[in-house]
Coordinates of C-alpha atoms in Angstrom, one line a residue:
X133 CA 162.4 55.9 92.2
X134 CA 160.7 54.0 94.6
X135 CA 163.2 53.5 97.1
X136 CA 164.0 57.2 97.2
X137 CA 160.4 57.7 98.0
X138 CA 160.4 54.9 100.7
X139 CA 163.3 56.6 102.2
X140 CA 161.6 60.1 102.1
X141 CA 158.9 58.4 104.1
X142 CA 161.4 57.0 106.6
X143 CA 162.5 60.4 107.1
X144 CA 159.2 62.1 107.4
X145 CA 158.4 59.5 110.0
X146 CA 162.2 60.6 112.1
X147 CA 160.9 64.5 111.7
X148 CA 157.2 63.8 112.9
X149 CA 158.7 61.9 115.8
X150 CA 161.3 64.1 116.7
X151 CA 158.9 66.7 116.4
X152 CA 157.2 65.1 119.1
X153 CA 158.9 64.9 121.4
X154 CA 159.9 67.5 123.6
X155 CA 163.2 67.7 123.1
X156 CA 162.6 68.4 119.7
X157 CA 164.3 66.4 116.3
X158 CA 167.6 65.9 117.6
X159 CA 165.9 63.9 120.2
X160 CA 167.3 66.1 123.1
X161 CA 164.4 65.5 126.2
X162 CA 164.3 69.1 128.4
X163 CA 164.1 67.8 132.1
X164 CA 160.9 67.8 133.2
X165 CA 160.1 70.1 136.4
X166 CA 159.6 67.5 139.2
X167 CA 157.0 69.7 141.1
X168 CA 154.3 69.2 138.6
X169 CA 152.7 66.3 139.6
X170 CA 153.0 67.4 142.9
X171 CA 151.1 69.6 141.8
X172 CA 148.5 68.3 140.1
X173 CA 148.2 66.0 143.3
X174 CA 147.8 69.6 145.7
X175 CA 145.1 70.8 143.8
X176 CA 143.0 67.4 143.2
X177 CA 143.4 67.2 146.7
X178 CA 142.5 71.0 147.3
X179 CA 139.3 70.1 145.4
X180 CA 138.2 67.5 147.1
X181 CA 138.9 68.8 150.7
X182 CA 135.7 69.3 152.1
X183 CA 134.7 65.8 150.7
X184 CA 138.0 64.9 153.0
X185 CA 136.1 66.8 155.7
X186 CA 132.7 64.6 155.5
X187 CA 134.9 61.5 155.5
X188 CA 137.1 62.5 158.9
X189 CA 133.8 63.7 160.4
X190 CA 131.9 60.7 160.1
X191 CA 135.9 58.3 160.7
X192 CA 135.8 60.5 164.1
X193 CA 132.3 59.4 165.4
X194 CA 133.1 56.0 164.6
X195 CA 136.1 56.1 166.6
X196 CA 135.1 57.7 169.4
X197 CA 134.3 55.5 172.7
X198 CA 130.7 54.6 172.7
X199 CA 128.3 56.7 175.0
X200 CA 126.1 55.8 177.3
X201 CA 122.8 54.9 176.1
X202 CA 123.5 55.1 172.5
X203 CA 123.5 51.4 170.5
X204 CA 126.9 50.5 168.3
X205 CA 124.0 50.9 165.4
X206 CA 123.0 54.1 166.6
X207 CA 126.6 55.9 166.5
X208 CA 127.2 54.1 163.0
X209 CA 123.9 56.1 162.1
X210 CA 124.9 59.3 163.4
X211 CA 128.6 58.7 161.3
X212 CA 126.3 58.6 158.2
X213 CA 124.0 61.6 159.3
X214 CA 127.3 63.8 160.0
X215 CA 128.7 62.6 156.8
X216 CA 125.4 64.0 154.1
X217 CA 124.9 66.6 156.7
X218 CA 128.6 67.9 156.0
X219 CA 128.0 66.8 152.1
X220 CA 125.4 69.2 151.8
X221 CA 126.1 72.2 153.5
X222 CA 130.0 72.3 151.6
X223 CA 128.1 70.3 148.4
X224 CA 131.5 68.3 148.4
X225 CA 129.6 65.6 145.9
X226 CA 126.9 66.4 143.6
X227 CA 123.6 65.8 146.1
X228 CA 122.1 62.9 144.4
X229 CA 125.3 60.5 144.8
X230 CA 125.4 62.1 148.5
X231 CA 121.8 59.9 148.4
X232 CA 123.0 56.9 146.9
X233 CA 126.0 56.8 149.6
X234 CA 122.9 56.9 151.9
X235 CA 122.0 52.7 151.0
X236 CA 125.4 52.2 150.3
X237 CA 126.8 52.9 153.8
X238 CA 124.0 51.0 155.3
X239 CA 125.5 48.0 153.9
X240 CA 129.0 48.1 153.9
X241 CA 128.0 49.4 157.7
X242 CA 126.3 46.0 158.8
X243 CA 123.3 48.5 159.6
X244 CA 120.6 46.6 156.7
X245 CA 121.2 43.8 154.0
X246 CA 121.5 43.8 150.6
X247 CA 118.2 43.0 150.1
X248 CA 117.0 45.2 152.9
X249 CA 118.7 48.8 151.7
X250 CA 116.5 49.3 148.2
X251 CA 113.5 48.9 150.1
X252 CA 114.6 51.9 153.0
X253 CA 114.3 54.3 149.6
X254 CA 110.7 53.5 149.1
X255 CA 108.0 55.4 150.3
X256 CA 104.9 57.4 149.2
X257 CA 106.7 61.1 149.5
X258 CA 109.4 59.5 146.9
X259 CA 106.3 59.0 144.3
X260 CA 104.7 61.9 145.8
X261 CA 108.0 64.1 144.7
X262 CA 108.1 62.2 140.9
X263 CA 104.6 62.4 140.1
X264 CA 104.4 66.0 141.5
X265 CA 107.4 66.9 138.5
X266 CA 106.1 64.6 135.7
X267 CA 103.1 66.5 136.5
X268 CA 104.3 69.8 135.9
X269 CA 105.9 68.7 132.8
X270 CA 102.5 67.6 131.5
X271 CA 101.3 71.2 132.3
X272 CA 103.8 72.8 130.9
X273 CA 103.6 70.9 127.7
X274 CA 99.7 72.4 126.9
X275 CA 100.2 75.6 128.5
X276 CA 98.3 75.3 131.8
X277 CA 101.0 77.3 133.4
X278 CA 100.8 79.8 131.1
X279 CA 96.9 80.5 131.5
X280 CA 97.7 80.1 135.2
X281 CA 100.2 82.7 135.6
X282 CA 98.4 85.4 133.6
X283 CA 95.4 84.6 135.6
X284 CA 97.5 85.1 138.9
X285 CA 99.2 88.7 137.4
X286 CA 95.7 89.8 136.9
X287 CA 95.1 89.6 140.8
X288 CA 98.5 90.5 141.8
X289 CA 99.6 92.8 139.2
X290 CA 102.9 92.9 137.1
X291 CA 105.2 94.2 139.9
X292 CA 107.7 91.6 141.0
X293 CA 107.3 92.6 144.5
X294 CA 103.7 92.5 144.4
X295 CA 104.1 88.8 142.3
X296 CA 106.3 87.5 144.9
X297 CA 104.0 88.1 147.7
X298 CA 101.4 86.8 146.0
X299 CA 103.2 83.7 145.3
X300 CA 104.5 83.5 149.1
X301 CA 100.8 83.9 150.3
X302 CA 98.8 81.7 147.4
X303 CA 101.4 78.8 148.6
X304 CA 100.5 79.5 151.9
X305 CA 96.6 79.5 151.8
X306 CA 96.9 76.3 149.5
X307 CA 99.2 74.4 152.2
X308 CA 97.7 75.4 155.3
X309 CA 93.7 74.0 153.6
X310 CA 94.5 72.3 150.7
X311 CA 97.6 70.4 150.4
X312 CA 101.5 71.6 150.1
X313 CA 101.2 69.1 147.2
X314 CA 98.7 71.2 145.5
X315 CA 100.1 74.6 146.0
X316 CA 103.8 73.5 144.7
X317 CA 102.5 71.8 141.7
X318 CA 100.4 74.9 140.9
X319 CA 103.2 77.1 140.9
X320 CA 106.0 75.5 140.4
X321 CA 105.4 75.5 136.9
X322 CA 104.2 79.4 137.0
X323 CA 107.5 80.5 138.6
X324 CA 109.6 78.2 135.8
X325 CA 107.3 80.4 132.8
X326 CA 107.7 83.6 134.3
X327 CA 111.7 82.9 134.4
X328 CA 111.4 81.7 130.7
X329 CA 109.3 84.3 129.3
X330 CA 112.0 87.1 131.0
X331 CA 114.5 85.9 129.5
X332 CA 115.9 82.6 130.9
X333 CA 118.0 82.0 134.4
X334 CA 121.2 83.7 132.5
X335 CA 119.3 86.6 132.3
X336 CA 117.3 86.8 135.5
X337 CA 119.1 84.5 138.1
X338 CA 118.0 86.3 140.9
X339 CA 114.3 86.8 140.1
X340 CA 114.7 82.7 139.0
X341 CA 116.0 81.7 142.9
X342 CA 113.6 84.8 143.8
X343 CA 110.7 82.9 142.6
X344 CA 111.9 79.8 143.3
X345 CA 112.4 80.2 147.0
X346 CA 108.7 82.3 147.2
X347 CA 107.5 79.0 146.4
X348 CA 109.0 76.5 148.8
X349 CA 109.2 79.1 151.7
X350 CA 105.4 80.2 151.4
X351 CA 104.3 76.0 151.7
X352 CA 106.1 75.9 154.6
X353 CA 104.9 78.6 156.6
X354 CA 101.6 78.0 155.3
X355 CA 101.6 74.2 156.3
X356 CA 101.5 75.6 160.3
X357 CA 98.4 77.5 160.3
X358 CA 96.0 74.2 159.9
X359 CA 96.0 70.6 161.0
X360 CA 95.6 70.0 157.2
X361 CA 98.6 71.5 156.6
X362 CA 100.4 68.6 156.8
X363 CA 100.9 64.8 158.4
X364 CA 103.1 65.9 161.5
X365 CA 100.6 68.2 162.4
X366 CA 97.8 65.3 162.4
X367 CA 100.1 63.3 163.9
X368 CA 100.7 65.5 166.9
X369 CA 97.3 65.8 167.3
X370 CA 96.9 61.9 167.6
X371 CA 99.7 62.3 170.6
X372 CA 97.9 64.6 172.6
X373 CA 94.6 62.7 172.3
X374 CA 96.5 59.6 173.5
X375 CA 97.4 61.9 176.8
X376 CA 93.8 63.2 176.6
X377 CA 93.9 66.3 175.3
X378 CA 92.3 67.0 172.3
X379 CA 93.2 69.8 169.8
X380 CA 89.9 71.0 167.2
X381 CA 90.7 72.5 163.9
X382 CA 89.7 75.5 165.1
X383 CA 91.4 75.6 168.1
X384 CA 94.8 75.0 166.1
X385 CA 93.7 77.9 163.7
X386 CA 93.5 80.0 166.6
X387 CA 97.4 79.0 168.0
X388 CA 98.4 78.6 164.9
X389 CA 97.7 81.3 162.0
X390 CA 98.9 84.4 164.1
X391 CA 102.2 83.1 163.1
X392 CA 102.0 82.4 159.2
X393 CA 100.2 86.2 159.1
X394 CA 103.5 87.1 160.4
X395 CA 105.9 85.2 158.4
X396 CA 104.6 85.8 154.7
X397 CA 105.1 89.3 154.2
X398 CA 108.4 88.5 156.3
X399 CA 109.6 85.7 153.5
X400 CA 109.0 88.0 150.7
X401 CA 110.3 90.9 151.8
X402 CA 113.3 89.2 153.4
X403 CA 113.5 87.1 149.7
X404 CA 113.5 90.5 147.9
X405 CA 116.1 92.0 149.9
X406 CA 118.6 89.0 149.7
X407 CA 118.2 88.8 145.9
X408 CA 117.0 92.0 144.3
X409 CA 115.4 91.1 140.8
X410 CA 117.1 92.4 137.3
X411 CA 113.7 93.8 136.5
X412 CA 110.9 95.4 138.9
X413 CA 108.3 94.9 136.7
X414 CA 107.2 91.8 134.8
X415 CA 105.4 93.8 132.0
X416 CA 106.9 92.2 129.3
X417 CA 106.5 88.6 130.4
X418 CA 102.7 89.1 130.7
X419 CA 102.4 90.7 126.7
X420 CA 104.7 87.7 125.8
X421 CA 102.4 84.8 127.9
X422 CA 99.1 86.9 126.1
X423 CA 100.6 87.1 122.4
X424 CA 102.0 83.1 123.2
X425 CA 98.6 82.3 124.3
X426 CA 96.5 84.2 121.6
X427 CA 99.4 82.6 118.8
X428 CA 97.7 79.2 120.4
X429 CA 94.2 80.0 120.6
X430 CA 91.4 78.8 123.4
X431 CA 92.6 75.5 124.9
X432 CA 91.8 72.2 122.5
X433 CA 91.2 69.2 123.7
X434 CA 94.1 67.9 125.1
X435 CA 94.2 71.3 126.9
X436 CA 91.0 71.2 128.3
X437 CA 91.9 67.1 128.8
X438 CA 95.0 67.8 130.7
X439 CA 93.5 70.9 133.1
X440 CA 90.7 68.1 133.9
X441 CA 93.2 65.9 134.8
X442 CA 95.7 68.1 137.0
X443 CA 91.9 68.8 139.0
X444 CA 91.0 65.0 139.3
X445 CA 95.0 65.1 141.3
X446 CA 94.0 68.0 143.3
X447 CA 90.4 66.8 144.3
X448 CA 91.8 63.2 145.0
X449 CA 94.6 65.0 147.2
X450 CA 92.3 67.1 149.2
X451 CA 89.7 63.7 149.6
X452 CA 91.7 60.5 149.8
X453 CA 95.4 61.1 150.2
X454 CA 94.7 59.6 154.1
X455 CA 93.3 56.5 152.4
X456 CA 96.1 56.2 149.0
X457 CA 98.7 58.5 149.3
X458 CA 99.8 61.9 147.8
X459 CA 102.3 59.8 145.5
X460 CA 99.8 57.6 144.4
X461 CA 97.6 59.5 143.5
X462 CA 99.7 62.0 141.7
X463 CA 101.0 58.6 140.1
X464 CA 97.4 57.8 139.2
X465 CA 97.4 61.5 137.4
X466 CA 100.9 60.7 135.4
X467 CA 98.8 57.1 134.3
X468 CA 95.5 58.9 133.1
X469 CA 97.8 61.3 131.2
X470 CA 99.9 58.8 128.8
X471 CA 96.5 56.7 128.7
X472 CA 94.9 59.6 127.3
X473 CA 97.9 60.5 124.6
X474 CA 98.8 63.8 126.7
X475 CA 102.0 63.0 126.7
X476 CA 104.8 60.6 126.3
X477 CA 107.6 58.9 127.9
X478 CA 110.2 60.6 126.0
X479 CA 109.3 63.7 126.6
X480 CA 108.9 62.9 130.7
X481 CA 112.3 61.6 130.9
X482 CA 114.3 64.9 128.9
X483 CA 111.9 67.1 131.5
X484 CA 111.8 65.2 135.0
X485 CA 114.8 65.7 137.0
X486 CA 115.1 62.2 138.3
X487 CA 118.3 63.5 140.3
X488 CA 116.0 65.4 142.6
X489 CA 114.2 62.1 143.4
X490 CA 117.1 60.1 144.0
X491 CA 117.9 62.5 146.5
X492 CA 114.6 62.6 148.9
X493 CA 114.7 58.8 148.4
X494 CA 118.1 58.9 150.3
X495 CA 116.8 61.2 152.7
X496 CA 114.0 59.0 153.4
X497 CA 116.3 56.3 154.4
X498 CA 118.2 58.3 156.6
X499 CA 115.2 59.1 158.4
X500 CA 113.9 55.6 158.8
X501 CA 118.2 54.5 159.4
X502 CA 118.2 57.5 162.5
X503 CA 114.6 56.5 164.2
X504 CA 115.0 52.9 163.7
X505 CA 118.7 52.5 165.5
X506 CA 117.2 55.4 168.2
X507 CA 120.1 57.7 167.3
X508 CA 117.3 60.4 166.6
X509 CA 116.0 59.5 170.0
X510 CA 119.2 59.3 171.8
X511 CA 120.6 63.0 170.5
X512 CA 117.3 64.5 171.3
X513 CA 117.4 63.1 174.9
X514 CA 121.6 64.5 175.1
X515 CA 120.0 68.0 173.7
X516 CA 117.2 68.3 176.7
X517 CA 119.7 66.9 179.2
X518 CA 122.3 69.7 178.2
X519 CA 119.6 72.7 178.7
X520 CA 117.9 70.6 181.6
X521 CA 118.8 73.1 184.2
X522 CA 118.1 76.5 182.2
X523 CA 114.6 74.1 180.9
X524 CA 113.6 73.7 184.7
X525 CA 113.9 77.4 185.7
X526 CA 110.9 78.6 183.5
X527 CA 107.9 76.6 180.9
X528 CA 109.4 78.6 178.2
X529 CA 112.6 77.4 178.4
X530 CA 111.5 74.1 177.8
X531 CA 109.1 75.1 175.0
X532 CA 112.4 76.7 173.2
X533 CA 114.7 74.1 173.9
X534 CA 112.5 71.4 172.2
X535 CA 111.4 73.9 169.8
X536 CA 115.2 74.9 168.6
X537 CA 116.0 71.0 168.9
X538 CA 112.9 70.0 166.5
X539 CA 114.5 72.6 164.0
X540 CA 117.5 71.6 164.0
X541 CA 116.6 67.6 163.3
X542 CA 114.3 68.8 160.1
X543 CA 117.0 69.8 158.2
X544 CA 117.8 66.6 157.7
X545 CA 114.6 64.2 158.4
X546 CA 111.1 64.7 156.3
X547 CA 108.9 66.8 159.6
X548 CA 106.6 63.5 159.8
X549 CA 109.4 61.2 160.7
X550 CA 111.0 63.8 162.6
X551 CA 107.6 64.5 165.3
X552 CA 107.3 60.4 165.4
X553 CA 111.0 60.6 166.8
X554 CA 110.9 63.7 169.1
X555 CA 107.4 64.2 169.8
X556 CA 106.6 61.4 172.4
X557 CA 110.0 62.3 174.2
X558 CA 109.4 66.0 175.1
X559 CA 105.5 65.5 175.2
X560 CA 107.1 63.2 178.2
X561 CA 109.4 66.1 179.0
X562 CA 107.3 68.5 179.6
X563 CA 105.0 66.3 182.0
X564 CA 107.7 65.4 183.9
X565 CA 108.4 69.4 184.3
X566 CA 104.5 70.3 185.4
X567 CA 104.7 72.1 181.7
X568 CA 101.4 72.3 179.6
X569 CA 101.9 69.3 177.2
X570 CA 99.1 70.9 174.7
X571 CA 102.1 74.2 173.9
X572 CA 105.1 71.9 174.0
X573 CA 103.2 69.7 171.5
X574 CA 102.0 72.1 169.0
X575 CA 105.0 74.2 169.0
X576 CA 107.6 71.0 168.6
X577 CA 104.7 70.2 165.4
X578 CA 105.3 73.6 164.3
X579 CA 109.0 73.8 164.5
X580 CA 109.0 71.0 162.8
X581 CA 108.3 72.6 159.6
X582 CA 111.1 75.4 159.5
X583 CA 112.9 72.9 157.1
X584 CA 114.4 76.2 155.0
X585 CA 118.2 75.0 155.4
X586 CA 118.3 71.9 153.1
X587 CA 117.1 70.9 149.7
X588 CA 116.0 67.3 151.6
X589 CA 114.6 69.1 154.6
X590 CA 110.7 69.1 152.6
X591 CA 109.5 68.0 149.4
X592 CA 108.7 71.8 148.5
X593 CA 112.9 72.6 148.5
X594 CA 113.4 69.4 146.8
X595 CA 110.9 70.2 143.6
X596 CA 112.1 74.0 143.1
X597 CA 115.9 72.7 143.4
X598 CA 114.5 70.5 140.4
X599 CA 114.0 73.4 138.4
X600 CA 117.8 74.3 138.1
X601 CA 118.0 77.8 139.3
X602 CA 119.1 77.0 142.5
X603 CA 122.0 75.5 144.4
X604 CA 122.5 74.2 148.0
X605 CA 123.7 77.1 149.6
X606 CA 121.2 79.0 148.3
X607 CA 119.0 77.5 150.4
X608 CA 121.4 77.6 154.0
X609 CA 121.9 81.2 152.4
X610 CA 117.9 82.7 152.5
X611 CA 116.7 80.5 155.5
X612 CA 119.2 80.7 158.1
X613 CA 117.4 84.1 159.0
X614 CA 114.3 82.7 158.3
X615 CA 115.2 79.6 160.6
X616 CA 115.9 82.3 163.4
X617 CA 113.2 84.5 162.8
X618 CA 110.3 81.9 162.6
X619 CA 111.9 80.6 166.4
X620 CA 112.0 83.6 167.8
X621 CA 108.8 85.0 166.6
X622 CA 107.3 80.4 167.9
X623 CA 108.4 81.4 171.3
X624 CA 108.5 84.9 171.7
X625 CA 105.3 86.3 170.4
X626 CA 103.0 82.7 170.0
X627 CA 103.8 80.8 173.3
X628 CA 104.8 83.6 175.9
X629 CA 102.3 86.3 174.8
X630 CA 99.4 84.6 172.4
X631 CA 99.3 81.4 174.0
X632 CA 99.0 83.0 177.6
X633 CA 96.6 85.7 176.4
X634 CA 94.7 82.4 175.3
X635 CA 94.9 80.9 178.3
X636 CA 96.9 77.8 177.0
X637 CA 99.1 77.9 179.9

């Protein structure tokens, strides 16, 4: 008996092996069809062409003769910028290893050390952006958001077109005299609830990017109406008072605000048209915040402990980010909350997406790598010498060459580093040219913050894109118009007609 059962086994073994193999029991193997890996290898490839693309792009800069003028440093520099430009437009890698390739290159590149490459991704906006997000975690945890928003539909009403210009011109009002800080980390976490409480991005994608855009677009055309609306704009002021001219608060309001009047009911309306919301009315999400926040009750302790802190951020924001820093301070905020049990570290890493801060740490770097090796220097100087004849022929020409060429660098350096780099060159520009040094100045300050096209353009794109609703080409999507519209509208209508009506030049 047992060695007929042993040799049942044996055969059971032959039949599960046979049955195994393709050919079946007799062990028979079909011939396999030779263009299947082939294949396989096409469409890995396929998938990964446009990361292909980045790689040629930045192989072809490399091995191109050097110009004149520009440092072997500088072209390796502009390789890397071509390369996570390329990366982010096609989004050929997921964005935050596009911003470790950043520190990576740099050393592989001979450009930094070892040593040297971690520190290029330090830098105030990088805790700025974290604390900003750990932030709106802590509000959303005790329901600040919640209060918030119902508050804000009370003013605005329950109409999504009404709520999105409302969103666009709060954000506005709060960059332009408060801080961009402020104003994101108010309603970043209002635009998130109202998405929730409609019934989730699956639901409502487009009211989700809807929202989500209202917020970043509205800080930036808000942060040109005021010299507090942001550091380039203080910092151009310090450039012109080094020429000695010098630029009040007022007198920026006055050649300034014209042109954020203009562009917020433009960013809405232009945001509604591109993505028309599932629902026109948010009804429904207001009766679910009040019977969510009457289920809760009046705000405890921790509530009440929490709103006090998110203030003490704001107030120290407004009063002594010139002294500590935005990130700091917002830092200081995260610290006060787990001090005073409001909320835990568990809970801030599940809700922070550390991805998003990766990625302006690498854009930092790439700021500091292009100023540093004068390749942002260098293209701006190739720019104004390609225009310089048409420049010559009229002030305005200037004024929109610098203007279009400050644009186009934001979309890939933060708007301080990018005025540091341009600003001295066409303030020298337009002296050279006889040109009024006061308009080139403000508007290469103001152009500076159309940063629609890229998550890493501004800290505002880089919080909302934290959110999840959105994806890269949503952003090259909505404000590529906007991009054109807000130069047009710089040169056109504020420096050939206000600024000569006010006599500027």
């Amino acid at each position: 008996m047992k060695e007929e059962k042993v040799c049942e086994l044996e055969e059971y073994r032959k039949k599960k092996k046979g049955a195994a193999r393709p050919g079946g029991t007799d062990g028979e193997k079909k011939p396999r069809g030779r263009s299947a890996p082939y294949g396989q290898l096409l469409a890995a490839l396929a998938e990964r062409r446009w990361l292909f693309l980045a790689v040629a792009v930045a192989a072809l800069l490399w091995a191109l003769p050097l110009p004149p003028g520009l440092s072997e440093q500088g072209r390796r520099a502009l390789a890397l910028w071509a390369f996570v430009v390329t990366c982010f437009l096609t989004e050929a890698l997921p964005l935050p290893f596009v911003a470790l390739a950043v520190g990576t290159y740099q050393v592989f590149a001979g450009l930094v050390g070892f040593q040297e490459a971690p520190r290029t991704f330090m830098d105030d906006a990088v805790f700025f952006i974290a604390g900003v997000l750990m932030m709106g975690a802590v509000l959303m945890k005790h329901h600040i958001h919640t209060r918030a928003t119902l508050l804000m539909l009370k003013v605005c009403g329950t109409q999504v077109k009404r709520v999105v210009l409302g969103v666009v011109g709060f954000c506005a009002l709060g960059a332009a005299f408060f801080t961009e800080h402020a104003a994101v980390m108010i309603m970043f976490p209002i635009g998130v609830g109202l998405v929730a409480l409609s019934g989730g991005y699956r639901r409502v994608p487009n009211l989700a990017r809807l929202l989500m855009l209202a917020i970043s677009y509205g800080v930036i055309v808000g942060g040109l109406a005021a010299p507090s609306g942001g550091a380039r704009n203080a910092l151009m002021v310090g450039f012109l008072s080094g020429m000695g001219i010098n630029v009040g608060y007022g007198q920026w309001m006055l050649m300034a605000f014209p042109l954020t009047l203009l562009l917020v009911p433009l960013v809405a309306y232009w945001l509604m048209a591109l993505y028309p919301p599932e629902v026109d009315d948010l009804r429904e999400a207001v009766q679910a915040m009040e019977r969510e926040m009457e289920a809760a009750g009046p705000p405890g302790r921790q509530g009440w402990l929490a709103a006090a802190v998110f203030s003490f951020v704001l107030l120290g924001w407004v009063v002594f980010s010139p002294r500590f820093g935005a990130g700091n301070i917002a830092m200081a905020g995260v610290l006060l909350a787990a001090v005073l049990r409001l909320v835990d570290w568990g809970y801030l890493q599940q809700k922070t997406p550390w991805g998003v801060v990766v990625l302006y740490a690498g854009a930092i770097s790439l700021g500091r790598l292009l100023i540093s090796t004068g390749a942002a220097g260098w293209l701006a100087g190739q720019l104004l010498r390609l225009t310089g004849g048409m420049a010559a022929e009229e002030d305005v020409y200037l004024l929109a060459v610098t203007a279009t060429i400050t644009a186009l660098v934001t979309q890939t350096m933060a708007d301080g580093p990018t005025v540091a780099a341009l600003g001295p060159v066409f303030l020298k520009a337009a002296e050279i040219s006889g040109i009024s040094p006061l308009a080139v100045g403000v508007a290469t300050s103001l152009a500076s913050a159309f940063s629609y096209l890229l998550v890493i353009a501004t800290p505002a794109n880089a919080i909302v894109y934290g959110a999840g609703f959105l994806k890269a080409r949503d952003f090259l999507r909505a404000g590529t118009v906007l991009l054109l519209v807000s130069l047009v509208l710089l040169v056109s209508f504020l420096a050939n007609f206000w600024w000569r009506l006010l006599g500027v030049w």
